[in-house]
Coordinates of C-alpha atoms and ligand atoms in Angstrom, one line a residue:
M90 CA 40.9 -25.7 5.1
V91 CA 38.7 -22.8 6.0
Q92 CA 35.5 -22.8 3.9
Q93 CA 34.7 -19.3 2.6
S94 CA 31.0 -18.8 2.0
A95 CA 30.2 -17.2 -1.3
P96 CA 28.8 -13.7 -1.0
M97 CA 25.1 -13.8 -1.2
T98 CA 23.1 -11.9 -3.7
A99 CA 19.5 -11.3 -2.9
R100 CA 16.6 -12.6 -5.0
I101 CA 14.6 -9.7 -6.3
L102 CA 11.0 -9.3 -5.2
D103 CA 9.5 -8.2 -8.5
G104 CA 6.5 -6.1 -7.4
K105 CA 5.8 -5.0 -10.9
A106 CA 5.3 -8.6 -12.1
I107 CA 3.4 -9.7 -9.0
A108 CA 1.1 -6.7 -9.2
G109 CA 0.5 -7.4 -12.9
R110 CA -0.5 -11.0 -12.0
L111 CA -2.9 -9.7 -9.3
R112 CA -4.5 -7.2 -11.7
R113 CA -5.1 -10.0 -14.2
E114 CA -6.7 -12.1 -11.5
L115 CA -8.9 -9.2 -10.3
A116 CA -9.9 -8.5 -13.9
E117 CA -11.1 -12.1 -14.3
H118 CA -12.9 -11.9 -10.9
I119 CA -14.7 -8.7 -12.0
R120 CA -15.6 -10.2 -15.4
R121 CA -17.3 -13.2 -13.6
G122 CA -19.1 -11.0 -11.1
M123 CA -20.4 -8.7 -13.8
A124 CA -22.0 -11.6 -15.5
G125 CA -24.0 -12.3 -12.3
H126 CA -24.7 -8.7 -11.2
G127 CA -24.5 -6.6 -14.2
R128 CA -22.6 -3.8 -12.3
A129 CA -18.9 -3.2 -12.4
P130 CA -17.1 -1.9 -9.3
G131 CA -16.9 1.9 -9.1
L132 CA -14.0 3.9 -7.6
A133 CA -14.2 7.7 -7.1
V134 CA -10.7 9.3 -7.1
I135 CA -10.6 12.9 -5.8
L136 CA -7.6 15.1 -6.4
V137 CA -7.6 18.6 -4.9
G138 CA -5.0 21.0 -6.2
D139 CA -2.1 20.5 -8.7
D140 CA 0.7 18.7 -6.8
A141 CA 2.8 17.2 -9.5
A142 CA 3.5 13.9 -7.8
S143 CA -0.2 13.4 -6.8
Q144 CA -1.2 14.0 -10.4
V145 CA 1.1 11.1 -11.5
Y146 CA -0.2 8.8 -8.7
V147 CA -3.9 9.6 -9.6
R148 CA -3.3 9.0 -13.3
N149 CA -1.6 5.6 -12.5
K150 CA -4.6 4.6 -10.2
K151 CA -7.2 5.6 -12.9
N152 CA -5.2 3.7 -15.6
A153 CA -5.1 0.6 -13.3
C154 CA -8.9 0.9 -12.8
A155 CA -9.5 1.0 -16.6
E156 CA -7.2 -2.1 -17.1
V157 CA -9.0 -4.3 -14.6
G158 CA -12.6 -3.1 -15.3
I159 CA -13.3 -0.8 -12.4
V160 CA -15.3 2.3 -13.4
S161 CA -13.4 5.3 -12.2
E162 CA -13.7 8.2 -14.7
D163 CA -17.5 8.6 -14.3
F164 CA -17.1 9.2 -10.5
S165 CA -13.8 11.0 -10.2
H166 CA -13.2 14.7 -9.6
T167 CA -10.2 17.0 -10.0
L168 CA -10.9 20.1 -7.9
P169 CA -9.0 23.4 -7.7
A170 CA -6.5 24.1 -4.9
D171 CA -8.9 26.7 -3.3
T172 CA -11.8 24.2 -3.0
S173 CA -13.4 24.7 0.4
Q174 CA -13.5 21.9 3.0
Q175 CA -17.2 22.2 3.1
H176 CA -17.4 21.6 -0.7
L177 CA -15.2 18.6 -0.5
L178 CA -17.2 17.1 2.4
G179 CA -20.4 17.7 0.4
L180 CA -19.0 15.8 -2.5
I181 CA -17.9 12.9 -0.2
A182 CA -21.5 12.8 1.2
E183 CA -22.9 12.5 -2.4
L184 CA -20.4 9.7 -3.2
N185 CA -21.2 7.9 0.1
A186 CA -24.9 7.9 -1.0
D187 CA -24.2 6.8 -4.6
A188 CA -24.9 3.0 -4.9
R189 CA -22.7 2.8 -8.0
V190 CA -19.6 3.9 -6.0
D191 CA -17.9 1.2 -4.0
G192 CA -14.7 3.0 -3.2
I193 CA -13.8 6.7 -2.4
L194 CA -10.2 7.8 -2.5
V195 CA -9.1 11.3 -1.7
Q196 CA -5.5 11.8 -2.7
M197 CA -3.1 13.1 0.0
P198 CA -1.6 15.5 0.8
L199 CA -4.5 18.0 0.8
P200 CA -4.0 21.8 0.6
A201 CA -3.2 23.2 4.0
H202 CA -6.6 24.8 4.6
I203 CA -8.3 21.4 4.5
D204 CA -8.2 19.1 7.6
P205 CA -7.3 15.6 6.4
E206 CA -8.8 13.9 9.5
A207 CA -12.2 15.5 8.8
V208 CA -12.0 14.3 5.2
I209 CA -11.0 10.8 6.0
E210 CA -13.6 10.4 8.7
A211 CA -16.3 11.7 6.4
I212 CA -15.8 8.7 4.1
D213 CA -18.1 5.8 4.6
P214 CA -15.8 3.1 6.2
G215 CA -17.3 0.5 3.8
K216 CA -16.0 2.7 0.9
D217 CA -12.7 3.6 2.5
V218 CA -10.5 1.7 0.0
D219 CA -7.4 3.5 1.3
G220 CA -8.0 1.9 4.7
F221 CA -7.3 5.2 6.4
H222 CA -10.6 5.6 8.4
P223 CA -10.2 5.1 12.1
Y224 CA -12.8 2.3 11.9
N225 CA -10.6 0.3 9.4
V226 CA -7.4 1.2 11.3
G227 CA -9.1 0.0 14.5
R228 CA -10.3 -3.2 12.9
L229 CA -6.7 -4.1 11.9
A230 CA -5.4 -3.2 15.4
A231 CA -8.1 -5.5 16.9
R232 CA -7.1 -8.4 14.6
A233 CA -10.2 -8.3 12.5
P234 CA -9.2 -6.3 9.4
R235 CA -11.8 -5.1 6.9
L236 CA -10.4 -2.7 4.3
R237 CA -6.6 -2.6 4.8
S238 CA -4.2 0.2 4.1
C239 CA -2.9 -0.4 0.6
T240 CA 0.9 -0.1 1.0
P241 CA 1.2 -2.3 4.1
Y242 CA -1.2 -4.8 2.5
G243 CA 1.0 -4.9 -0.6
C244 CA 4.0 -5.5 1.5
M245 CA 2.3 -8.5 3.2
K246 CA 1.6 -9.9 -0.3
L247 CA 5.3 -9.5 -1.2
L248 CA 6.3 -11.3 2.0
E249 CA 3.8 -14.1 1.1
E250 CA 5.7 -14.5 -2.2
T251 CA 8.9 -15.3 -0.4
G252 CA 7.2 -18.4 1.2
V253 CA 8.9 -17.5 4.6
D254 CA 6.9 -18.3 7.7
L255 CA 6.5 -14.9 9.5
H256 CA 5.8 -16.4 12.9
G257 CA 8.5 -15.2 15.3
Q258 CA 10.5 -13.3 12.7
E259 CA 12.3 -10.2 13.9
A260 CA 10.7 -7.3 11.9
V261 CA 12.0 -3.8 12.0
I262 CA 10.0 -0.9 10.4
V263 CA 11.7 2.4 9.7
G264 CA 9.2 5.2 9.9
A265 CA 6.0 5.5 11.9
S266 CA 3.6 7.3 9.5
N267 CA -0.1 6.8 9.6
I268 CA -0.1 5.6 5.9
V269 CA 2.8 3.0 6.2
G270 CA 4.7 2.5 9.4
R271 CA 1.9 2.2 11.9
P272 CA -0.5 -0.1 9.8
M273 CA 2.6 -2.1 8.7
A274 CA 3.3 -2.8 12.4
M275 CA -0.2 -4.0 12.9
E276 CA 0.0 -6.3 9.8
L277 CA 3.2 -7.9 10.9
L278 CA 2.0 -8.3 14.4
L279 CA -1.2 -10.0 13.1
A280 CA 1.1 -12.3 11.0
G281 CA 3.0 -13.4 14.2
A282 CA 6.2 -11.4 13.7
T283 CA 8.1 -9.7 16.6
V284 CA 7.8 -6.0 15.6
T285 CA 10.0 -2.9 16.3
V286 CA 9.0 0.4 14.9
T287 CA 11.9 2.9 14.6
H288 CA 11.4 6.6 13.9
K289 CA 13.1 10.0 14.0
F290 CA 13.8 9.7 17.8
T291 CA 15.3 6.2 17.6
R292 CA 18.8 6.4 19.1
D293 CA 20.6 3.7 17.2
L294 CA 18.9 2.7 14.0
A295 CA 21.9 0.6 12.9
A296 CA 21.6 -1.6 16.0
H297 CA 18.0 -2.4 15.2
I298 CA 18.5 -3.1 11.5
R299 CA 21.4 -5.5 12.3
C300 CA 19.0 -7.7 14.2
A301 CA 16.2 -7.6 11.6
E302 CA 15.1 -10.6 9.6
I303 CA 12.6 -8.4 7.9
V304 CA 13.2 -4.7 7.2
V305 CA 10.5 -2.4 6.0
A306 CA 12.0 1.0 5.1
A307 CA 9.4 3.8 4.9
A308 CA 11.1 7.0 6.0
G309 CA 11.3 8.9 2.7
K310 CA 15.1 9.5 3.1
P311 CA 17.4 8.3 0.3
G312 CA 20.1 5.9 1.5
L313 CA 19.0 6.1 5.2
V314 CA 19.4 2.3 5.6
K315 CA 23.0 1.3 4.9
G316 CA 23.7 -1.9 3.0
E317 CA 26.3 -3.0 5.6
W318 CA 23.6 -3.0 8.4
I319 CA 21.6 -5.7 6.6
R320 CA 21.6 -9.1 8.3
D321 CA 22.6 -12.0 6.1
G322 CA 19.5 -13.4 4.4
A323 CA 17.1 -10.7 5.6
I324 CA 14.0 -9.7 3.6
V325 CA 14.2 -6.0 2.7
L326 CA 11.1 -4.1 1.5
D327 CA 11.9 -0.6 0.4
V328 CA 8.8 1.6 0.5
G329 CA 10.8 4.9 -0.1
I330 CA 10.4 6.6 -3.5
N331 CA 12.9 9.5 -3.5
R332 CA 13.8 11.7 -6.5
L333 CA 17.5 12.6 -6.5
P334 CA 18.8 16.0 -7.9
D335 CA 20.1 14.1 -11.0
G336 CA 16.6 12.8 -11.6
R337 CA 17.1 9.2 -10.5
L338 CA 14.5 7.5 -8.4
V339 CA 15.9 5.7 -5.3
G340 CA 14.5 4.1 -2.2
D341 CA 15.5 4.5 1.5
V342 CA 17.9 1.5 1.3
E343 CA 21.3 1.5 -0.3
F344 CA 20.2 -1.1 -2.9
E345 CA 23.5 -2.4 -4.3
A346 CA 25.2 -2.9 -1.0
A347 CA 22.1 -4.3 0.7
R348 CA 21.5 -6.9 -2.1
Q349 CA 24.9 -8.4 -1.3
R350 CA 23.7 -9.4 2.1
A351 CA 19.9 -9.7 1.9
G352 CA 18.0 -12.9 1.0
W353 CA 15.2 -10.9 -0.8
I354 CA 14.9 -7.3 -1.7
T355 CA 12.5 -5.0 -3.6
P356 CA 13.8 -2.7 -6.3
V357 CA 12.8 1.0 -6.5
P358 CA 11.0 1.6 -8.8
G359 CA 9.1 -1.6 -9.5
G360 CA 8.9 -3.1 -6.0
V361 CA 6.3 -1.9 -3.5
G362 CA 4.9 0.9 -5.6
P363 CA 3.0 -1.2 -8.1
M364 CA 1.7 -3.4 -5.2
T365 CA 0.1 -0.4 -3.6
I366 CA -2.0 0.2 -6.6
A367 CA -2.9 -3.5 -7.0
M368 CA -4.1 -3.6 -3.4
L369 CA -6.2 -0.5 -4.0
M370 CA -7.9 -2.5 -6.9
A371 CA -8.3 -5.5 -4.5
N372 CA -9.9 -3.3 -1.8
T373 CA -12.3 -1.8 -4.4
V374 CA -13.3 -5.3 -5.5
Q375 CA -13.7 -6.4 -1.9
A376 CA -16.0 -3.4 -1.2
W377 CA -18.0 -4.1 -4.4
R378 CA -18.5 -7.7 -3.2
E379 CA -19.7 -6.5 0.1
H380 CA -22.0 -4.0 -1.4
L381 CA -23.4 -6.7 -3.7
G382 CA -24.0 -8.9 -0.7
D383 CA -21.6 -11.4 -2.1
I384 CA -19.2 -11.7 0.8
A385 CA -19.0 -15.4 0.5
G386 CA -18.0 -15.1 -3.1
E387 CA -20.9 -17.1 -4.4
T388 CA -21.2 -15.1 -7.5
T389 CA -17.8 -13.6 -7.9
G390 CA -15.7 -16.6 -6.7
D391 CA -12.8 -16.5 -4.3
M392 CA -10.8 -13.3 -4.1
P393 CA -7.3 -13.4 -5.7
Ligands
GUN646 N1 -0.6 9.9 -0.8 C1 0.5 9.1 -0.7 N2 0.1 7.8 -0.6 C2 -1.2 7.8 -0.7 C3 -2.2 6.7 -0.6 O1 -1.9 5.5 -0.5 N3 -3.5 7.1 -0.7 C4 -3.9 8.4 -0.8 N4 -5.2 8.7 -0.8 N5 -3.0 9.4 -0.8 C5 -1.7 9.1 -0.8

């Protein structure tokens, strides 16, 4: 008799729950550190202009700060869309010099008249909690990460949750952006995976995905990754957050079809998104420890 294997349904990687646990651990870590140092971590969040999606992201980041005990409102700035680059750089210089501020985040995208590279490079690398400064990107590329880019770092935490040994795993990243695809490649390489980065010039995306034991989809195109391409048992991390005309939020992966084949999969929403914010909190706490001279965790304990 021919044995038919039952169709597989992926386990859900519940980023919302995992991020909630991380935030509780960070809150406890901050509480203990406060007792020793009397100063909470400080994060300055800067929003320029009135992009609707950015307003939502910034609000979520500030709410997460309040929840874990990071001081944010006192140092944050909402600036009009016609703010000059010179003014923004001046504000960053002030925040760089302010010893109460451990992290500085400038929400992207910026208005077209401001050069994002000039802004990112103006931030003190020790306060660059987005991990976007060339110093921090370079540290990750050179296998000695300091502050790590939040979304790829969150994806690595999700991979850790699966318990899968990443050494030698075939990983395929869809999208080669500075914020996700490129640092994700560095993270996976550091973890010992064999990494392929696909992008808009890739000739046969399906052929790459069919071989992948880990898929990280970060192209910002709804349904780009077909469920039928997913290799049996693969881990699928969907970074895409796309709003459809009917108002639904979907990722870059065909979720229902992919979950029939994958071993693990992130939902959208509630997968990678909450992890990005949790890692921003973790980076701010790491910067705070370094600014307090408590790198070994003598006062604040081990990092979550
Ligand atoms: N815009 C989209 N994602 C991000 C992010 O992670 N950080 C910042 N600063 N801006 C973004």
